[in-house]
Coordinates of C-alpha atoms in Angstrom, one line a residue:
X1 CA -8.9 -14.6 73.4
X2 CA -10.2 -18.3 73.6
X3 CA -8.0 -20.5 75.4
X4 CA -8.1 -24.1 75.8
X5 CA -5.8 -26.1 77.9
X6 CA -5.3 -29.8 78.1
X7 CA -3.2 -31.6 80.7
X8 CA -3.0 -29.0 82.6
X9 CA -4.5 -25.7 84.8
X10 CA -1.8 -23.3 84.5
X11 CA -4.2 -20.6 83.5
X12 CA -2.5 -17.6 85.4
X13 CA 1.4 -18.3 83.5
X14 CA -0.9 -18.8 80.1
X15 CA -3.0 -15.2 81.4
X16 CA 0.5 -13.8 82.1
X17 CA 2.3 -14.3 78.9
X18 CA -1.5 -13.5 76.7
X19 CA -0.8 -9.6 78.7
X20 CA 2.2 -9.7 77.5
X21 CA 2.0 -10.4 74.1
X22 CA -1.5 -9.4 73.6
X23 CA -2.3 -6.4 76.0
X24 CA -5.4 -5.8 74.5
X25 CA -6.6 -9.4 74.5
X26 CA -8.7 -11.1 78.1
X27 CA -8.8 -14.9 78.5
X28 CA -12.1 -16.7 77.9
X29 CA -12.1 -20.3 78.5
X30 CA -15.2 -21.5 76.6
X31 CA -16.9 -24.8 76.6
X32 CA -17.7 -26.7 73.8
X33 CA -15.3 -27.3 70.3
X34 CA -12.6 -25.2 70.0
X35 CA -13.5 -22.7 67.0
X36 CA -12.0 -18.9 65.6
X37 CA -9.2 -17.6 67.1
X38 CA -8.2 -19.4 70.3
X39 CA -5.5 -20.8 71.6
X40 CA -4.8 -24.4 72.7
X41 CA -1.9 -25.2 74.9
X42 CA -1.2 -28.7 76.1
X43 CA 1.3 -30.0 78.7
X44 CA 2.7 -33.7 78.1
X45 CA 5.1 -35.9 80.4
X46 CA 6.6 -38.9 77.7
X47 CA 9.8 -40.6 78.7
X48 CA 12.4 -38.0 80.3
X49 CA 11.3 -35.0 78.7
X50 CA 7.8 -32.7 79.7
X51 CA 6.6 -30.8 76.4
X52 CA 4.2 -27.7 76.6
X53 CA 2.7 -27.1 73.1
X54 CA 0.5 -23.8 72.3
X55 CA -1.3 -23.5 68.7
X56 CA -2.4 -20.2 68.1
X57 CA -5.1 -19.5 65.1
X58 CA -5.4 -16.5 64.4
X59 CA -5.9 -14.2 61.2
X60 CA -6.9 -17.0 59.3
X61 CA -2.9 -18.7 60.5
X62 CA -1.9 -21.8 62.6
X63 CA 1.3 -20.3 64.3
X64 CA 2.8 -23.5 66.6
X65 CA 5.8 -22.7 70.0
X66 CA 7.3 -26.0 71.8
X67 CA 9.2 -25.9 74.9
X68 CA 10.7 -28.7 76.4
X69 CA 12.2 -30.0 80.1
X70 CA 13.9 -32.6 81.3
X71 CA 11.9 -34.4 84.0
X72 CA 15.1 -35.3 86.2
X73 CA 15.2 -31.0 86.9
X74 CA 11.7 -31.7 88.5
X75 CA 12.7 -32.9 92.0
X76 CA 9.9 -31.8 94.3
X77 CA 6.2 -30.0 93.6
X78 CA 7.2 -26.4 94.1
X79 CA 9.8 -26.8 91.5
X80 CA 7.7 -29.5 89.2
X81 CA 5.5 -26.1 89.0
X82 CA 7.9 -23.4 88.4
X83 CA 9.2 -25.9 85.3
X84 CA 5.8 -26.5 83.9
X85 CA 4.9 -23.1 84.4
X86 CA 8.0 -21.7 82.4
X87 CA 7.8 -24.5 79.4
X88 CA 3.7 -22.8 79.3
X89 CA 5.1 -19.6 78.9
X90 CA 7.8 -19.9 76.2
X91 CA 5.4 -22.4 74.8
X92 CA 2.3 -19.2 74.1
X93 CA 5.7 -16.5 73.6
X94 CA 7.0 -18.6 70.7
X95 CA 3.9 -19.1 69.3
X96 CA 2.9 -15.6 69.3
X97 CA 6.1 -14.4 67.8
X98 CA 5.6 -16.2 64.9
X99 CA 2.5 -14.8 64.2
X100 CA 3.8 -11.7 64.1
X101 CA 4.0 -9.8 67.5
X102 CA 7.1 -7.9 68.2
X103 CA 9.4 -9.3 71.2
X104 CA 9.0 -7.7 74.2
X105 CA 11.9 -6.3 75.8
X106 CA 12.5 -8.5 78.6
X107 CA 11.7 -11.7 76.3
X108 CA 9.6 -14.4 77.9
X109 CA 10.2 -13.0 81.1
X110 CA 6.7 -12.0 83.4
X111 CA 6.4 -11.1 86.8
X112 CA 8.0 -8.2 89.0
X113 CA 11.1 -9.1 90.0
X114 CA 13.3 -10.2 87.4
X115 CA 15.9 -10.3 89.6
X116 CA 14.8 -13.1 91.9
X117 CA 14.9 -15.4 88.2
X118 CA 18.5 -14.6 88.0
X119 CA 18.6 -14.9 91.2
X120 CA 17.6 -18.7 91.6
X121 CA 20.0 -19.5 88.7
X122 CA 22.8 -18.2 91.0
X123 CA 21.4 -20.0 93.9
X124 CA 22.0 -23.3 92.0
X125 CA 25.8 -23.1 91.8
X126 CA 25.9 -21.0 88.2
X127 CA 28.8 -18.8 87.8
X128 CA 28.2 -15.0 86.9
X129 CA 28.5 -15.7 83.2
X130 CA 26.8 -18.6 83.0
X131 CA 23.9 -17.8 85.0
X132 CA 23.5 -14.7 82.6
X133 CA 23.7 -17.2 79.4
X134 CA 21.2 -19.6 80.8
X135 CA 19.1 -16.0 81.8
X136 CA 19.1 -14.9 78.2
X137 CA 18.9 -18.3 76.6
X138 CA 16.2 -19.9 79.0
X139 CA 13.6 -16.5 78.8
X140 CA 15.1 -15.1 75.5
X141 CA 16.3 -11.7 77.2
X142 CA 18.3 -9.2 75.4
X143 CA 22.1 -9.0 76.5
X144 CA 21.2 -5.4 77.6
X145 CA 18.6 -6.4 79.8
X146 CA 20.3 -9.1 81.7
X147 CA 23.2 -6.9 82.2
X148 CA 21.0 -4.2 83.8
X149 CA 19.4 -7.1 86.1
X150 CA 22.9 -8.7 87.0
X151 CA 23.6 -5.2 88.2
X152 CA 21.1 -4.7 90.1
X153 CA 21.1 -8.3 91.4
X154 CA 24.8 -7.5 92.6
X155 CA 23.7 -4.7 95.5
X156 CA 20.6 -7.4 96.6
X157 CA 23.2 -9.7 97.4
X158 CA 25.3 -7.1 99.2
X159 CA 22.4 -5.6 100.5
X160 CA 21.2 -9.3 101.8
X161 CA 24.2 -10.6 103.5
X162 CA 24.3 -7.2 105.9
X163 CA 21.0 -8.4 107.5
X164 CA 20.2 -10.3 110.3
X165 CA 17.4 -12.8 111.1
X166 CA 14.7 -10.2 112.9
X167 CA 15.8 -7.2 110.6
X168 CA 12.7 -5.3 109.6
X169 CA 12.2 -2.4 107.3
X170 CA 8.9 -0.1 108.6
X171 CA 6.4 1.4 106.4
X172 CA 4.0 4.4 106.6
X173 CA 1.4 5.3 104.5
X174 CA -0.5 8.5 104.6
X175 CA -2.6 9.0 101.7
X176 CA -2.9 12.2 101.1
X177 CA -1.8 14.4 98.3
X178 CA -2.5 18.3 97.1
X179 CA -4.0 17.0 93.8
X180 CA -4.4 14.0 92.2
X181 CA -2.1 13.1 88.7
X182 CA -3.8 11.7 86.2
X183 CA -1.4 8.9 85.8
X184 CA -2.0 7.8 89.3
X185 CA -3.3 4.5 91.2
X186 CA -2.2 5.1 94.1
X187 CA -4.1 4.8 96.8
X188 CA -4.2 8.7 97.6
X189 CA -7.1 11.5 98.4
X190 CA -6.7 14.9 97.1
X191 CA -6.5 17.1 100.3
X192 CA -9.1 19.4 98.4
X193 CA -11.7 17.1 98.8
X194 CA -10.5 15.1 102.4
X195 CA -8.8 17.9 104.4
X196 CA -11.3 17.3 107.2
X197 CA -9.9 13.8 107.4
X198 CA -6.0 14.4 108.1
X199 CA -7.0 15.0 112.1
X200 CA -8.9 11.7 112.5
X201 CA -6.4 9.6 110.2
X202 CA -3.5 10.7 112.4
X203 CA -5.5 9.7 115.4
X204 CA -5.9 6.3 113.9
X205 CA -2.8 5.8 112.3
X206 CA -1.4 6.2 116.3
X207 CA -3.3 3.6 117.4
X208 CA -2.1 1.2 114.4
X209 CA 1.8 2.6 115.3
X210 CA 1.7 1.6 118.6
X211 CA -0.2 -2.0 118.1
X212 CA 2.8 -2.7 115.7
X213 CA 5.1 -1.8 117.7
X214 CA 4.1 -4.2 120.5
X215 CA 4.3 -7.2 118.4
X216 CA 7.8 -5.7 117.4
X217 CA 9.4 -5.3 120.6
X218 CA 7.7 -8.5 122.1
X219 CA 9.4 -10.5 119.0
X220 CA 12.6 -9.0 119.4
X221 CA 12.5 -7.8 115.7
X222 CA 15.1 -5.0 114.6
X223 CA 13.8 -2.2 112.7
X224 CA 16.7 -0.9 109.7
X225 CA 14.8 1.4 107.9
X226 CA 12.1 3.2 108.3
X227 CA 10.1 4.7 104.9
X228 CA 7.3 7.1 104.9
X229 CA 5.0 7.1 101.8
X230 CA 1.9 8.0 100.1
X231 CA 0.2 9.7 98.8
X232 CA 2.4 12.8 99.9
X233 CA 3.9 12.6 103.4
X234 CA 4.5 16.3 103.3
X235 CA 0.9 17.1 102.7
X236 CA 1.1 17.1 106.1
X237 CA 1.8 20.2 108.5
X238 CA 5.0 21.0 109.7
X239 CA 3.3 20.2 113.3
X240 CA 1.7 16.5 112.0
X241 CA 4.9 15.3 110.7
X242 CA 6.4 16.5 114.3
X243 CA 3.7 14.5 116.5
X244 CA 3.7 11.9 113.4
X245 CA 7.9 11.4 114.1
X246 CA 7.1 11.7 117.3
X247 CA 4.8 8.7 118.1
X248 CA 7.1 6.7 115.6
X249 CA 10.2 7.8 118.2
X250 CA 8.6 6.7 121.6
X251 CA 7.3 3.2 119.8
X252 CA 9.6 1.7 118.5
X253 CA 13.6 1.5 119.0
X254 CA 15.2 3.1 115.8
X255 CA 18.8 2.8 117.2
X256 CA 19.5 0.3 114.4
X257 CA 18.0 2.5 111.7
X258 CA 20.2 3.0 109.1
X259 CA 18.3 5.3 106.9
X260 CA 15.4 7.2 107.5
X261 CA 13.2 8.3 104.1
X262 CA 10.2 10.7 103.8
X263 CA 9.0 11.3 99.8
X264 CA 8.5 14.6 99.9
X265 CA 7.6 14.2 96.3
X266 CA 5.7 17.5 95.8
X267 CA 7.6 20.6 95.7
X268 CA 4.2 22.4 96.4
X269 CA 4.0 20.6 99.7
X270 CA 7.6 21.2 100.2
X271 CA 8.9 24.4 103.3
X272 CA 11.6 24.9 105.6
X273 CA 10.0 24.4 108.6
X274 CA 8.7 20.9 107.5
X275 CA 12.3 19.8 106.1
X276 CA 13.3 21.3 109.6
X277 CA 11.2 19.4 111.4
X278 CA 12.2 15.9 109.2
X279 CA 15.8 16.9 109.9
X280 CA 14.9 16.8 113.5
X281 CA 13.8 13.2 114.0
X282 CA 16.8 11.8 111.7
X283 CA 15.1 12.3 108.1
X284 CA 18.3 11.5 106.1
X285 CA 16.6 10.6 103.0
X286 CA 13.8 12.8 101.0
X287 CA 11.9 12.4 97.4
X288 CA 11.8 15.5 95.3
X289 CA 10.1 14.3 92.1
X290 CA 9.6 16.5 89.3
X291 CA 8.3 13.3 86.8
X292 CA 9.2 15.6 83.9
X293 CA 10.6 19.3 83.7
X294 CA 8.3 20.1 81.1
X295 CA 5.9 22.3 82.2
X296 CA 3.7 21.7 79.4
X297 CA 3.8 17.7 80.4
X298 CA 3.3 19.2 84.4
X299 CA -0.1 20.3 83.2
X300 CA -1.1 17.7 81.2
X301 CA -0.8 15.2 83.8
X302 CA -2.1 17.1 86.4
X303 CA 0.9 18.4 88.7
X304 CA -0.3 21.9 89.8
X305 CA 3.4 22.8 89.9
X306 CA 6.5 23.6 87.3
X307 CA 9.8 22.6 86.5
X308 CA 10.9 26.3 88.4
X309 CA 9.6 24.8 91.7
X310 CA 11.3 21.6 91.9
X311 CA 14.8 24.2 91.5
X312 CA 13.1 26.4 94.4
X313 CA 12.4 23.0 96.4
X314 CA 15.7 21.5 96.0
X315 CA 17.5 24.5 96.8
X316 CA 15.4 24.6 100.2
X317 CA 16.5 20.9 100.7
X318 CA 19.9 21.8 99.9
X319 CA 19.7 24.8 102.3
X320 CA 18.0 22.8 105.1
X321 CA 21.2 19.9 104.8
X322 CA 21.8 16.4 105.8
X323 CA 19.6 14.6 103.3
X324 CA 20.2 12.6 100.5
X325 CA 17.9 13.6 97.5
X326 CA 16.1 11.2 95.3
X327 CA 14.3 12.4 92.2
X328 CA 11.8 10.3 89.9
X329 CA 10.8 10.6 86.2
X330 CA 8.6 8.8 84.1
X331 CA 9.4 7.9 80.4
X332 CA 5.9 7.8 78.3
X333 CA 4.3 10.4 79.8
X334 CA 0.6 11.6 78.1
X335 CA 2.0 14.6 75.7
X336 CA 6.1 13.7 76.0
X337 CA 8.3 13.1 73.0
X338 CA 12.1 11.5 73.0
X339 CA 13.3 14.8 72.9
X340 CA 11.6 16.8 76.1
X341 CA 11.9 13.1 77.8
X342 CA 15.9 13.7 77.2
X343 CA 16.1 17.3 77.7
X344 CA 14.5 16.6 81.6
X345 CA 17.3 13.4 81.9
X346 CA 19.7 16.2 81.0
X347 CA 17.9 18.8 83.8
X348 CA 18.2 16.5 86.4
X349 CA 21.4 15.3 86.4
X350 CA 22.6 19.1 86.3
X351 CA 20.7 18.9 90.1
X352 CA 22.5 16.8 91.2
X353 CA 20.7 14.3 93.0
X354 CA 22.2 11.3 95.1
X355 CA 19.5 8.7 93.7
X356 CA 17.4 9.3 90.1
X357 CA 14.7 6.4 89.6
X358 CA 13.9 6.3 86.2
X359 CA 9.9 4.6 85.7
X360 CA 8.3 3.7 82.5
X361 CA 4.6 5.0 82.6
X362 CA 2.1 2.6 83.7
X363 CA -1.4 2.5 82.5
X364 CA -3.4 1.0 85.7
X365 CA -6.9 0.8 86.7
X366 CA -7.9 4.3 88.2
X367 CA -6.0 6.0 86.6
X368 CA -7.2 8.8 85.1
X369 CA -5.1 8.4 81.7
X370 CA -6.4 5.6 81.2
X371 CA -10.2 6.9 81.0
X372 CA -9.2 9.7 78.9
X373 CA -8.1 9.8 75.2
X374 CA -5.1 11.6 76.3
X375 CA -1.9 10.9 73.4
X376 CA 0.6 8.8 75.0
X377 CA 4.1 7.9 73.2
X378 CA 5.0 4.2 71.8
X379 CA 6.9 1.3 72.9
X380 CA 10.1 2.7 70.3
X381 CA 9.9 6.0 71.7
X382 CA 9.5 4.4 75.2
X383 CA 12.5 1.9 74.7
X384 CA 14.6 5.3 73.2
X385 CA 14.3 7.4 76.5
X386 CA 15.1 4.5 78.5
X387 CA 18.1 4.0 76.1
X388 CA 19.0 7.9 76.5
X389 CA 18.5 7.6 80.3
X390 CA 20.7 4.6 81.0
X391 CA 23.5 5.7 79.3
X392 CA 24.0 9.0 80.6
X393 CA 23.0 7.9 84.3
X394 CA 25.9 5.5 83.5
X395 CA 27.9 7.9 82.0
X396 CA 27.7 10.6 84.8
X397 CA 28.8 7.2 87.4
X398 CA 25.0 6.7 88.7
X399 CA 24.9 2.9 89.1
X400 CA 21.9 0.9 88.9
X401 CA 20.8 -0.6 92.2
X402 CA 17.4 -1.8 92.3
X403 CA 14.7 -3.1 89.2
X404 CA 11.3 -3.8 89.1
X405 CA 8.3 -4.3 86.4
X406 CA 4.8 -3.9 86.6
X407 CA 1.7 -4.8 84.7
X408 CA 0.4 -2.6 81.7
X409 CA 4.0 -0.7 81.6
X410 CA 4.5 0.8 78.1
X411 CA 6.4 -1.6 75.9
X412 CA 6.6 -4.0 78.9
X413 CA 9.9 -1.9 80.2
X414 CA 10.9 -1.6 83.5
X415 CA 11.6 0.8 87.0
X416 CA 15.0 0.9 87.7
X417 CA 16.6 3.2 90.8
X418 CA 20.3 5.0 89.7
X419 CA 22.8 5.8 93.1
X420 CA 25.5 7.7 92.9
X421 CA 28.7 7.3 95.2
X422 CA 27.3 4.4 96.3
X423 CA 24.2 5.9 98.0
X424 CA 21.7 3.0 97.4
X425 CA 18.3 3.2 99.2
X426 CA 18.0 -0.3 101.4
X427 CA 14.2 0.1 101.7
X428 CA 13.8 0.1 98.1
X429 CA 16.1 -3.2 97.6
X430 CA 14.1 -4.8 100.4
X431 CA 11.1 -4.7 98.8
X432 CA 11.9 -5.1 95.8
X433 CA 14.0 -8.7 96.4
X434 CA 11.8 -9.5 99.1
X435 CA 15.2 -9.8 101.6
X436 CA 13.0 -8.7 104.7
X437 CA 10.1 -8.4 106.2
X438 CA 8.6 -4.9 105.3
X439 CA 5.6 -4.1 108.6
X440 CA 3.4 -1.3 107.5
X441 CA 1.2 0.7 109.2
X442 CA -1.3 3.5 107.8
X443 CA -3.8 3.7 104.8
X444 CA -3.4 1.0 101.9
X445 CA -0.1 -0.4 104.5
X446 CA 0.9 -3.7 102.6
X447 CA 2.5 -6.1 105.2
X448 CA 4.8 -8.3 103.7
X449 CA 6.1 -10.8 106.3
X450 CA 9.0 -13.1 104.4
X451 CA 10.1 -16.1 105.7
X452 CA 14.0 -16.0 105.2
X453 CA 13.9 -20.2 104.6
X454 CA 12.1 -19.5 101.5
X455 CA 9.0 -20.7 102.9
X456 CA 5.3 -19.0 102.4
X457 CA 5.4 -15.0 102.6
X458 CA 1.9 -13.8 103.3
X459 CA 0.5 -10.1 103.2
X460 CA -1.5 -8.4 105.9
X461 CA -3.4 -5.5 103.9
X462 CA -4.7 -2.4 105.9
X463 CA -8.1 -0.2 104.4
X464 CA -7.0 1.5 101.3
X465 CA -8.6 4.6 101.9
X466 CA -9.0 7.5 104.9
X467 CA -12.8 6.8 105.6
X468 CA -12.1 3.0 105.0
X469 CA -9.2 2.9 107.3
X470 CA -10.2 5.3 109.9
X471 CA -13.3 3.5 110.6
X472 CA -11.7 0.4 110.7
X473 CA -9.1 0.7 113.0
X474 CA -9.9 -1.7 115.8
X475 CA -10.1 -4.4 113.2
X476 CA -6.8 -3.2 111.9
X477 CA -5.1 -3.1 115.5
X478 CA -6.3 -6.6 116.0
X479 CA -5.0 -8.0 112.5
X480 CA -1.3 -6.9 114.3
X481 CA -1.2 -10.7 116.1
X482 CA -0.6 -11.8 112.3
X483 CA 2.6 -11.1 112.5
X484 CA 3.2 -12.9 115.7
X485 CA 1.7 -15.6 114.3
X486 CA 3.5 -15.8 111.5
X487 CA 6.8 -15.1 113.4
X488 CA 5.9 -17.9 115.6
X489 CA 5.5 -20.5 113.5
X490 CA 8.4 -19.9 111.7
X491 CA 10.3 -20.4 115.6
X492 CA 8.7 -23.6 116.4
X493 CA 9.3 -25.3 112.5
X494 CA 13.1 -24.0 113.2
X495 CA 12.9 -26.3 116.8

C-alpha cells in the first residue's frame, strides 16, 4: 500500500499496524502526488493536545481514524515517542476498521510482549482494575484478552521480584533435528543431510561454552536457569549430551540453578539412556511435543512420528522420573479442523503434563507451508480452538503463566504457556518479559543482555547455521567481551 506521512517518520508503528490490518499489503512510500489507494497519516502538536490523523482511500472510499494525547503525558523523548507512536497506530487501526476489516483480537495492540504494555500502566501507580480499563480502552482489547495478559503479567512480577541483580538464565542452541516440519523457521539442519557436522559443532560449541563462561565468572553473574534448545537437543547421542552436560558442569557454577530444561521435543529422538543420562546432570525439566495427535496432521506437516509415540515417549519419561513434562500444540495447523484441534486438547490433558503451551501457527519466512499451497484453517476456526483450549486448561486448574505474539500468527492470536500446581517454567518468563539477561551460546544463540534500569538492551547474535557457526568460532569467542562491556558500563553509570 502507498503511504504518505507528514509531520512525522514513524514508518515502522505505521508498517506495524498495515501487517496487522492488512497482512497481505507492503509499504511503499512513493514520491510525487498522492494518488489510488494510499494512505496519508499526519501527526500535529496544537495547544495541549498532539493529533495523529490517517485517511485511508481505498475501494473507491475515504475512511478517516483520529487519536489524540495530551502533551503534558509527554515528559521526556523516549516517552514523547512511545505517545506519538501509539496515537499513529490507533490513528491507521481506526481508519482501517471503518473500511471494513475485521478487529483483530488483541485490538490495536502490536508487538511481542503484550505484557510489558500492561506492564508500564502498572508501573505508573494504576491499580489492577484500572490498569486493565485503561489496557482495553487505550488499545481497544477484548476483556478476554486482557484478562489472559493480567494473568500472565501476575507470575512476571512474582517471577521478577525473586531475582537478583547478576541473575542470568543460560541458553544452548544445537540445531539439529531428525527432519524438518514444514511449518518450521527455526534455525535447524535435518541430521539426514548434516550428520557429518554434529562432531565439529560440539567441538565448537566447547570453545563458545567456556569463552562465556569466563566473562561469567569474572563478572560475578549468577546463572538460574539453564535451557537447552534447538533444533532438537536430543538429536544428539546419549554420549554428546553426556560430554555436552559435562563441559556445561566444569564451566560454569550451577549451584544457584533452579531449573534445568532440555526440549526433548521429538519422541523419535527420545530413549532411556539419553533421559538417563539428562537425569544425571540435574535435567529436571524436558519438552515432549506432539503439536497435534492427529496422525493424519503428523504427516502433513512433516513429523516422521505418530500420536502412539509421544504415549511410548512419555511413558519412558515417566519411567525414567524426576522431570517435569511440558508438551506443545499448535492451533491452525495445515489440514486441522476445530474438531481434531479439540480432540488433541482433550488427548493431552489425559497425559498429564505439568506445563501445556498452546501456540497459534505461524506463517514465517522459510517455512515450508508457506511455499506450498498446503489448506490452512481461518482466523474463526483459529480464535475457536484457542477458545476450546483456554477453557479446559482452566478448567482442569492449568494456569496461564507466560504470553507472547509473533508476526504472521493466524488471526493475529497469541502463545500462551498453561502450569499446573504451580510449576511455571522461569526461563520462559525471562525471556519473555525480558526480567534477565538471557547469555546464549551455540548455533543461532541470541544474547540478550538487559539492563535492569530500563536502559538499552542490546543482542549479541551467534552464526545461524552449523557450517556458519563452526567456521566462525574464533570470531564468536571473541564477540564474548560484549558482555563485559555491556556489564561494565552499566557499573560505572551506577558510580
Amino acid at each position: 500500500m502507498k503511504l504518505y506521512l507528514y509531520g512525522h517518520e514513524y514508518r515502522y508503528a505505521v508498517e506495524q499496524m498495515l501487517l496487522t490490518m492488512f497482512p497481505g499489503e507492503r509499504p511503499e512510500y512513493p514520491q510525487g502526488k498522492p494518488e489510488g489507494d494510499r494512505m496519508e497519516i499526519s501527526l500535529s502538536r496544537a495547544g495541549k493536545r498532539s493529533t495523529a490523523c490517517c485517511r485511508l482511500y481505498t475501494g473507491g472510499g475515504v475512511y478517516r481514524g483520529m487519536a489524540h494525547a495530551d502533551n503534558a503525558a509527554m515528559t521526556d523523548r523516549l516517552r514523547t515517542d512511545r505517545i506519538c507512536q501509539r496515537l499513529i497506530k490507533n490513528a491507521v487501526y481506526r481508519a482501517a476498521l471503518r473500511s471494513g476489516c475485521p478487529r483483530p483480537a488483541w485490538g490495536a495492540l502490536t508487538g511481542v510482549r503484550p505484557g510489558k504494555v500492561l506492564r508500564s500502566i502498572l508501573d505508573e501507580g494504576a491499580g489492577r482494575d484500572e490498569a486493565l480499563r485503561r489496557f482495553m480502552k487505550e488499545y481497544d482489547v477484548s476483556p478476554e484478552r486482557a484478562g489472559l495478559c493480567m494473568a500472565t503479567e501476575s507470575e512476571t512480577l512474582k517471577a521478577g521480584a525473586e531475582l537478583r541483580t547478576g541473575d542470568i538464565c543460560l541458553y544452548v542452541g544445537i540445531p539439529f533435528c531428525p527432519t524438518r516440519c514444514a511449518y518450521c523457521s527455526f534455525v535447524s539442519q535435518s541430521v539426514e543431510k548434516s550428520m557429518k557436522l554434529i562432531a565439529p559443532f560440539l567441538d565448537a560449541l566447547e570453545k563458545e561454552i567456556a569463552a562465556t563462561a569466563a566473562q561469567v565468572r569474572e563478572l560475578g553473574l549468577r546463572p538460574v536457569s539453564v535451557y537447552m534448545g534447538g533444533g532438537t537437543p536430543t538429536t544428539l547421542s546419549a554420549e554428546q549430551l553426556d560430554r555436552l552436560c559435562g563441559v556445561l558442569e566444569r564451566e560454569f557454577d550451577l549451584s544457584a540453578v533452579r531449573e534445568y530444561t532440555v526440549e526433548a521435543g521429538r519422541p523419535d529422538t527420545i530413549s532411556p539412556d539419553k533421559l538417563r543420562v539428562l537425569r544425571s546432570h540435574g535435567v529436571d525439566r524436558v519438552s515432549v511435543n506432539p503439536q497435534t495427535m492427529s496422525d493424519r496432521v503428523l504427516a502433513l506437516i512433516g513429523r516422521r512420528h505418530t500420536a502412539g509415540d509421544i504415549r511410548r515417549a512419555l511413558a519412558m519419561v515417566r519411567e525414567t522420573g524426576g522431570f517435569d513434562v511440558n508438551m506443545d500444540i499448535i492451533a491452525g495447523l495445515p489440514g486441522d479442523t476445530v474438531e481434531g484441534f479439540d480432540d488433541t486438547v482433550e488427548q493431552v490433558l489425559a497425559l498429564g503434563a505439568e506445563n501445556i503451551t498452546v501456540h497459534t501457527l505461524s506463517l514465517k519466512k522459510g517455512s515450508r507451508i508457506t511455499l506450498e499451497s498446503v489448506p490452512i484453517p481461518g482466523a474463526a476456526e483459529v480464535s475457536a480452538m484457542l477458545d476450546y483450549a483456554g477453557k479446559r486448561l482452566s478448567g482442569a486448574l492449568y494456569e496461564p503463566y507466560y504470553l507472547y505474539r509473533q508476526k504472521f500468527m493466524s488471526g493475529g492470536f497469541e502463545n500462551v504457556g498453561w502450569a499446573r500446581d504451580g510449576r511455571v517454567n522461569l526461563y520462559n518468563i525471562c525471556i519473555m518479559e525480558e526480567l534477565c539477561s538471557i547469555i546464549a551460546m551455540g548455533g543461532g544463540g541470541s544474547t540478550k543482555l538487559i539492563r535492569p534500569d530500563s536502559g538499552r538492551n542490546i543482542r549479541v547474535m551467534a552464526p545461524k547455521y552449523p557450517l556458519e557457526y563452526i567456521n566462525n568460532i574464533e570470531k564468536t569467542c571473541a564477540d564474548k567481551i560484549k558482555i563485559k562491556d555491556f556489564y561494565t558500563d552499566f557499573i560505572n553509570r551506577e558510580e
